[in-house]
């Protein structure tokens, strides 16, 4: 089929249509009669394209990120959302861990257990723990004892070496730096007794002994070994506030009735 065009002189020229030229070029023959050509026709106008299918085509939602594991693709927004969730989760975890450490610090003792050093002399103890001990008269009043002798205290790094009549017979502390027999300052009373490694025969309590009447002192003793572990418990918080290990039970409790012979 040809298109007829008129020029200024009303002369008619015949030009091949673009469709006919396209058909000739690809060897399909006449577009009006060729069935093969009809399969290349298309468009909304001739009804060969379904408008509903066009409307069903996906909408552009932004750049995508290819899943490196080949599991599919994830949109940039979803990826950023996942990253934010991970970061928030890490922050929450960090806060929980810090809070747990603070709680342990406030509610318990993470100190060094020096049980194996409790029977050492002051000189040996100082070498083991790198401590220089000095006389500290201010500590004398805080020493829980029932001895008729004279108390002397030598202190260093919150550890106290206790002498009665000039002879070393105990070591004490009120610091969370140390543990005696797996008991630390600020441990709950029940926890301390449950976890202690000290082997005692019996115990007795002295009510309102120190801390201006706010604590009770417990003497856990072993008569055969002639030693005792003394724990002062705050009667409001029920936590350990002071502890002493005596290597001479009889001397430390000589004026205290109730222990028997």
Short mmCIF file of C-alpha atoms in Angstrom, two decimals:
data_model
loop_
_atom_site.label_atom_id
_atom_site.label_comp_id
_atom_site.label_asym_id
_atom_site.label_seq_id
_atom_site.Cartn_x
_atom_site.Cartn_y
_atom_site.Cartn_z
CA UNK A 1 0.00 0.00 0.00
CA UNK A 2 1.36 3.47 -0.87
CA UNK A 3 0.79 6.93 0.48
CA UNK A 4 -0.12 9.69 -2.00
CA UNK A 5 1.34 13.11 -1.38
CA UNK A 6 0.70 16.31 -3.35
CA UNK A 7 3.37 18.90 -3.93
CA UNK A 8 2.89 22.59 -4.68
CA UNK A 9 2.35 21.79 -8.38
CA UNK A 10 -0.41 19.31 -7.53
CA UNK A 11 1.82 16.55 -8.77
CA UNK A 12 1.30 13.24 -7.11
CA UNK A 13 4.31 11.30 -5.94
CA UNK A 14 4.28 7.85 -4.59
CA UNK A 15 6.38 7.01 -1.61
CA UNK A 16 6.61 3.73 0.06
CA UNK A 17 5.16 3.69 3.55
CA UNK A 18 7.48 3.15 6.45
CA UNK A 19 5.56 0.04 7.29
CA UNK A 20 5.98 -1.40 3.82
CA UNK A 21 9.71 -0.60 3.86
CA UNK A 22 10.03 -2.26 7.26
CA UNK A 23 8.27 -5.35 5.89
CA UNK A 24 10.47 -5.53 2.84
CA UNK A 25 13.62 -5.08 4.89
CA UNK A 26 12.91 -8.05 7.16
CA UNK A 27 11.49 -10.15 4.36
CA UNK A 28 7.96 -10.43 5.67
CA UNK A 29 6.22 -9.24 2.50
CA UNK A 30 3.12 -7.14 2.44
CA UNK A 31 2.06 -6.06 5.94
CA UNK A 32 -1.56 -6.04 4.95
CA UNK A 33 -1.64 -9.64 3.83
CA UNK A 34 1.11 -11.44 5.73
CA UNK A 35 0.03 -13.55 8.70
CA UNK A 36 3.64 -13.67 9.91
CA UNK A 37 3.75 -9.91 10.16
CA UNK A 38 0.62 -9.76 12.26
CA UNK A 39 2.43 -11.28 15.23
CA UNK A 40 4.66 -8.19 15.37
CA UNK A 41 1.72 -5.82 15.48
CA UNK A 42 0.78 -4.45 18.85
CA UNK A 43 -0.41 -1.51 20.91
CA UNK A 44 -3.37 -0.30 22.87
CA UNK A 45 -5.09 0.91 19.72
CA UNK A 46 -5.39 -2.43 17.93
CA UNK A 47 -6.40 -4.44 21.04
CA UNK A 48 -3.41 -6.82 21.04
CA UNK A 49 -2.16 -5.52 24.48
CA UNK A 50 -4.24 -6.14 27.58
CA UNK A 51 -4.69 -2.87 29.47
CA UNK A 52 -5.27 -4.77 32.73
CA UNK A 53 -1.87 -6.43 32.46
CA UNK A 54 -0.22 -3.06 31.96
CA UNK A 55 -1.93 -1.74 35.06
CA UNK A 56 -0.68 -4.76 36.97
CA UNK A 57 2.99 -3.99 36.28
CA UNK A 58 5.04 -3.28 39.46
CA UNK A 59 5.65 0.25 40.70
CA UNK A 60 9.23 1.51 41.14
CA UNK A 61 10.07 1.68 44.85
CA UNK A 62 13.71 2.65 44.78
CA UNK A 63 17.10 0.97 44.31
CA UNK A 64 17.47 -2.65 45.37
CA UNK A 65 20.32 -4.54 46.98
CA UNK A 66 21.17 -7.99 45.70
CA UNK A 67 21.27 -10.62 48.41
CA UNK A 68 24.86 -11.99 48.34
CA UNK A 69 23.55 -15.39 49.38
CA UNK A 70 21.34 -15.57 46.33
CA UNK A 71 18.20 -15.78 48.40
CA UNK A 72 16.55 -12.94 46.56
CA UNK A 73 16.60 -9.15 46.66
CA UNK A 74 15.82 -6.77 49.49
CA UNK A 75 14.86 -3.15 49.07
CA UNK A 76 17.20 -0.46 50.35
CA UNK A 77 14.60 0.64 52.90
CA UNK A 78 14.29 -2.86 54.35
CA UNK A 79 18.07 -3.22 54.52
CA UNK A 80 18.44 0.08 56.34
CA UNK A 81 15.65 -0.93 58.71
CA UNK A 82 17.44 -4.19 59.47
CA UNK A 83 20.70 -2.37 60.16
CA UNK A 84 18.93 0.04 62.51
CA UNK A 85 17.38 -2.88 64.40
CA UNK A 86 20.78 -4.56 64.75
CA UNK A 87 22.42 -1.36 66.02
CA UNK A 88 19.59 -0.74 68.51
CA UNK A 89 19.82 -4.35 69.67
CA UNK A 90 23.57 -4.01 70.27
CA UNK A 91 23.04 -0.80 72.23
CA UNK A 92 20.37 -2.44 74.40
CA UNK A 93 22.66 -5.43 75.01
CA UNK A 94 25.51 -3.11 76.02
CA UNK A 95 23.25 -1.25 78.45
CA UNK A 96 22.10 -4.56 79.98
CA UNK A 97 25.69 -5.76 80.42
CA UNK A 98 26.80 -2.48 81.98
CA UNK A 99 23.78 -2.54 84.27
CA UNK A 100 24.54 -6.10 85.31
CA UNK A 101 28.14 -5.19 86.13
CA UNK A 102 27.01 -2.18 88.14
CA UNK A 103 24.48 -4.33 89.99
CA UNK A 104 27.14 -6.94 90.79
CA UNK A 105 29.45 -4.19 91.99
CA UNK A 106 26.75 -2.72 94.22
CA UNK A 107 25.20 -5.95 95.45
CA UNK A 108 28.16 -8.30 95.67
CA UNK A 109 31.90 -8.66 95.91
CA UNK A 110 34.24 -9.44 93.06
CA UNK A 111 37.30 -9.18 95.24
CA UNK A 112 40.37 -11.41 95.39
CA UNK A 113 39.99 -14.43 97.64
CA UNK A 114 43.00 -14.37 99.97
CA UNK A 115 42.01 -17.34 102.15
CA UNK A 116 45.36 -19.04 101.56
CA UNK A 117 47.17 -15.99 102.94
CA UNK A 118 45.15 -15.59 106.15
CA UNK A 119 47.63 -17.57 108.26
CA UNK A 120 50.71 -15.75 106.94
CA UNK A 121 52.73 -13.30 108.98
CA UNK A 122 52.40 -9.58 108.24
CA UNK A 123 55.71 -9.63 106.38
CA UNK A 124 54.76 -12.63 104.24
CA UNK A 125 51.32 -11.19 103.57
CA UNK A 126 52.84 -7.88 102.49
CA UNK A 127 55.12 -9.61 100.01
CA UNK A 128 52.33 -11.74 98.54
CA UNK A 129 49.97 -8.78 98.04
CA UNK A 130 52.54 -5.98 97.59
CA UNK A 131 51.29 -4.16 100.69
CA UNK A 132 53.21 -2.05 103.16
CA UNK A 133 51.42 -2.12 106.52
CA UNK A 134 51.48 0.78 108.96
CA UNK A 135 50.07 1.38 112.44
CA UNK A 136 46.48 2.62 112.28
CA UNK A 137 44.97 3.45 115.67
CA UNK A 138 41.70 4.57 114.03
CA UNK A 139 40.92 0.94 113.16
CA UNK A 140 41.13 -0.37 116.72
CA UNK A 141 37.54 0.57 117.65
CA UNK A 142 36.15 -1.25 114.61
CA UNK A 143 37.77 -4.57 115.53
CA UNK A 144 35.16 -7.09 116.73
CA UNK A 145 36.72 -9.03 119.61
CA UNK A 146 36.17 -10.11 123.20
CA UNK A 147 39.73 -10.23 124.38
CA UNK A 148 41.13 -8.90 127.65
CA UNK A 149 44.34 -7.92 125.88
CA UNK A 150 45.49 -4.78 124.07
CA UNK A 151 44.53 -4.50 120.40
CA UNK A 152 46.90 -3.11 117.79
CA UNK A 153 46.05 -2.73 114.09
CA UNK A 154 48.40 -2.31 111.17
CA UNK A 155 46.73 -1.41 107.86
CA UNK A 156 47.56 -1.30 104.16
CA UNK A 157 45.37 -1.19 101.06
CA UNK A 158 42.22 -1.65 103.18
CA UNK A 159 43.49 -4.85 104.77
CA UNK A 160 44.09 -4.94 108.54
CA UNK A 161 46.51 -7.13 110.49
CA UNK A 162 45.28 -7.50 114.08
CA UNK A 163 47.55 -8.01 117.11
CA UNK A 164 46.51 -8.86 120.67
CA UNK A 165 49.13 -8.03 123.29
CA UNK A 166 51.69 -7.66 120.52
CA UNK A 167 51.05 -11.06 118.91
CA UNK A 168 49.44 -11.36 115.49
CA UNK A 169 46.21 -13.30 115.71
CA UNK A 170 43.85 -12.01 113.00
CA UNK A 171 43.30 -10.35 109.62
CA UNK A 172 40.24 -8.26 108.77
CA UNK A 173 38.72 -5.97 106.15
CA UNK A 174 35.63 -3.98 105.24
CA UNK A 175 36.66 -3.61 101.60
CA UNK A 176 35.19 -5.33 98.54
CA UNK A 177 38.74 -5.81 97.27
CA UNK A 178 39.07 -9.06 99.21
CA UNK A 179 37.26 -12.28 100.02
CA UNK A 180 37.73 -14.61 102.99
CA UNK A 181 36.64 -18.23 102.48
CA UNK A 182 34.63 -17.18 99.40
CA UNK A 183 32.78 -14.45 101.31
CA UNK A 184 33.00 -10.82 100.25
CA UNK A 185 31.88 -7.50 101.65
CA UNK A 186 28.31 -6.67 100.57
CA UNK A 187 27.38 -10.31 100.04
CA UNK A 188 23.92 -11.20 101.30
CA UNK A 189 24.06 -13.10 104.59
CA UNK A 190 22.32 -16.20 103.24
CA UNK A 191 24.48 -16.20 100.12
CA UNK A 192 27.62 -15.87 102.22
CA UNK A 193 26.73 -18.83 104.43
CA UNK A 194 25.72 -20.93 101.44
CA UNK A 195 28.93 -20.28 99.52
CA UNK A 196 31.52 -20.16 102.29
CA UNK A 197 34.33 -22.70 102.35
CA UNK A 198 35.01 -22.17 106.05
CA UNK A 199 34.41 -25.34 108.08
CA UNK A 200 32.83 -24.40 111.42
CA UNK A 201 31.38 -26.42 114.29
CA UNK A 202 28.93 -23.88 115.56
CA UNK A 203 28.18 -20.18 115.73
CA UNK A 204 26.85 -17.49 117.99
CA UNK A 205 25.55 -13.98 117.50
CA UNK A 206 26.33 -10.73 119.28
CA UNK A 207 23.46 -8.30 118.66
CA UNK A 208 24.02 -4.61 117.82
CA UNK A 209 27.77 -4.96 118.02
CA UNK A 210 29.09 -2.26 115.68
CA UNK A 211 27.93 0.49 113.27
CA UNK A 212 26.07 2.43 115.99
CA UNK A 213 23.79 -0.47 116.77
CA UNK A 214 22.90 -1.17 113.15
CA UNK A 215 24.70 -4.47 112.77
CA UNK A 216 24.91 -7.90 114.37
CA UNK A 217 28.14 -9.85 114.58
CA UNK A 218 28.26 -13.61 114.00
CA UNK A 219 31.10 -15.81 115.26
CA UNK A 220 31.52 -19.01 113.24
CA UNK A 221 34.09 -21.10 115.04
CA UNK A 222 36.01 -24.35 114.95
CA UNK A 223 37.20 -25.34 118.41
CA UNK A 224 39.49 -28.10 117.18
CA UNK A 225 41.39 -25.70 114.92
CA UNK A 226 41.10 -22.88 117.50
CA UNK A 227 40.06 -20.40 114.80
CA UNK A 228 36.95 -18.44 113.88
CA UNK A 229 35.44 -16.35 111.13
CA UNK A 230 33.68 -13.20 112.34
CA UNK A 231 31.05 -11.58 110.11
CA UNK A 232 29.29 -8.32 110.85
CA UNK A 233 25.89 -8.13 109.15
CA UNK A 234 23.95 -4.91 108.63
CA UNK A 235 20.58 -5.63 110.23
CA UNK A 236 18.76 -3.44 107.71
CA UNK A 237 20.28 -4.73 104.46
CA UNK A 238 21.29 -8.21 105.75
CA UNK A 239 24.64 -7.85 103.99
CA UNK A 240 28.21 -8.39 105.15
CA UNK A 241 29.86 -5.10 106.19
CA UNK A 242 32.99 -6.37 107.96
CA UNK A 243 34.85 -9.64 108.41
CA UNK A 244 37.77 -10.93 110.47
CA UNK A 245 39.54 -14.25 110.54
CA UNK A 246 41.14 -15.10 113.88
CA UNK A 247 43.83 -17.75 114.14
CA UNK A 248 43.41 -17.79 117.94
CA UNK A 249 39.77 -18.36 118.90
CA UNK A 250 40.42 -18.54 122.65
CA UNK A 251 42.32 -15.26 122.78
CA UNK A 252 39.84 -13.38 120.58
CA UNK A 253 36.81 -14.54 122.61
CA UNK A 254 38.22 -14.98 126.12
CA UNK A 255 35.62 -12.64 127.71
CA UNK A 256 32.73 -13.88 125.62
CA UNK A 257 30.47 -16.35 127.35
CA UNK A 258 28.53 -18.96 125.44
CA UNK A 259 31.33 -20.71 123.55
CA UNK A 260 31.88 -23.28 126.29
CA UNK A 261 35.20 -24.76 127.34
#
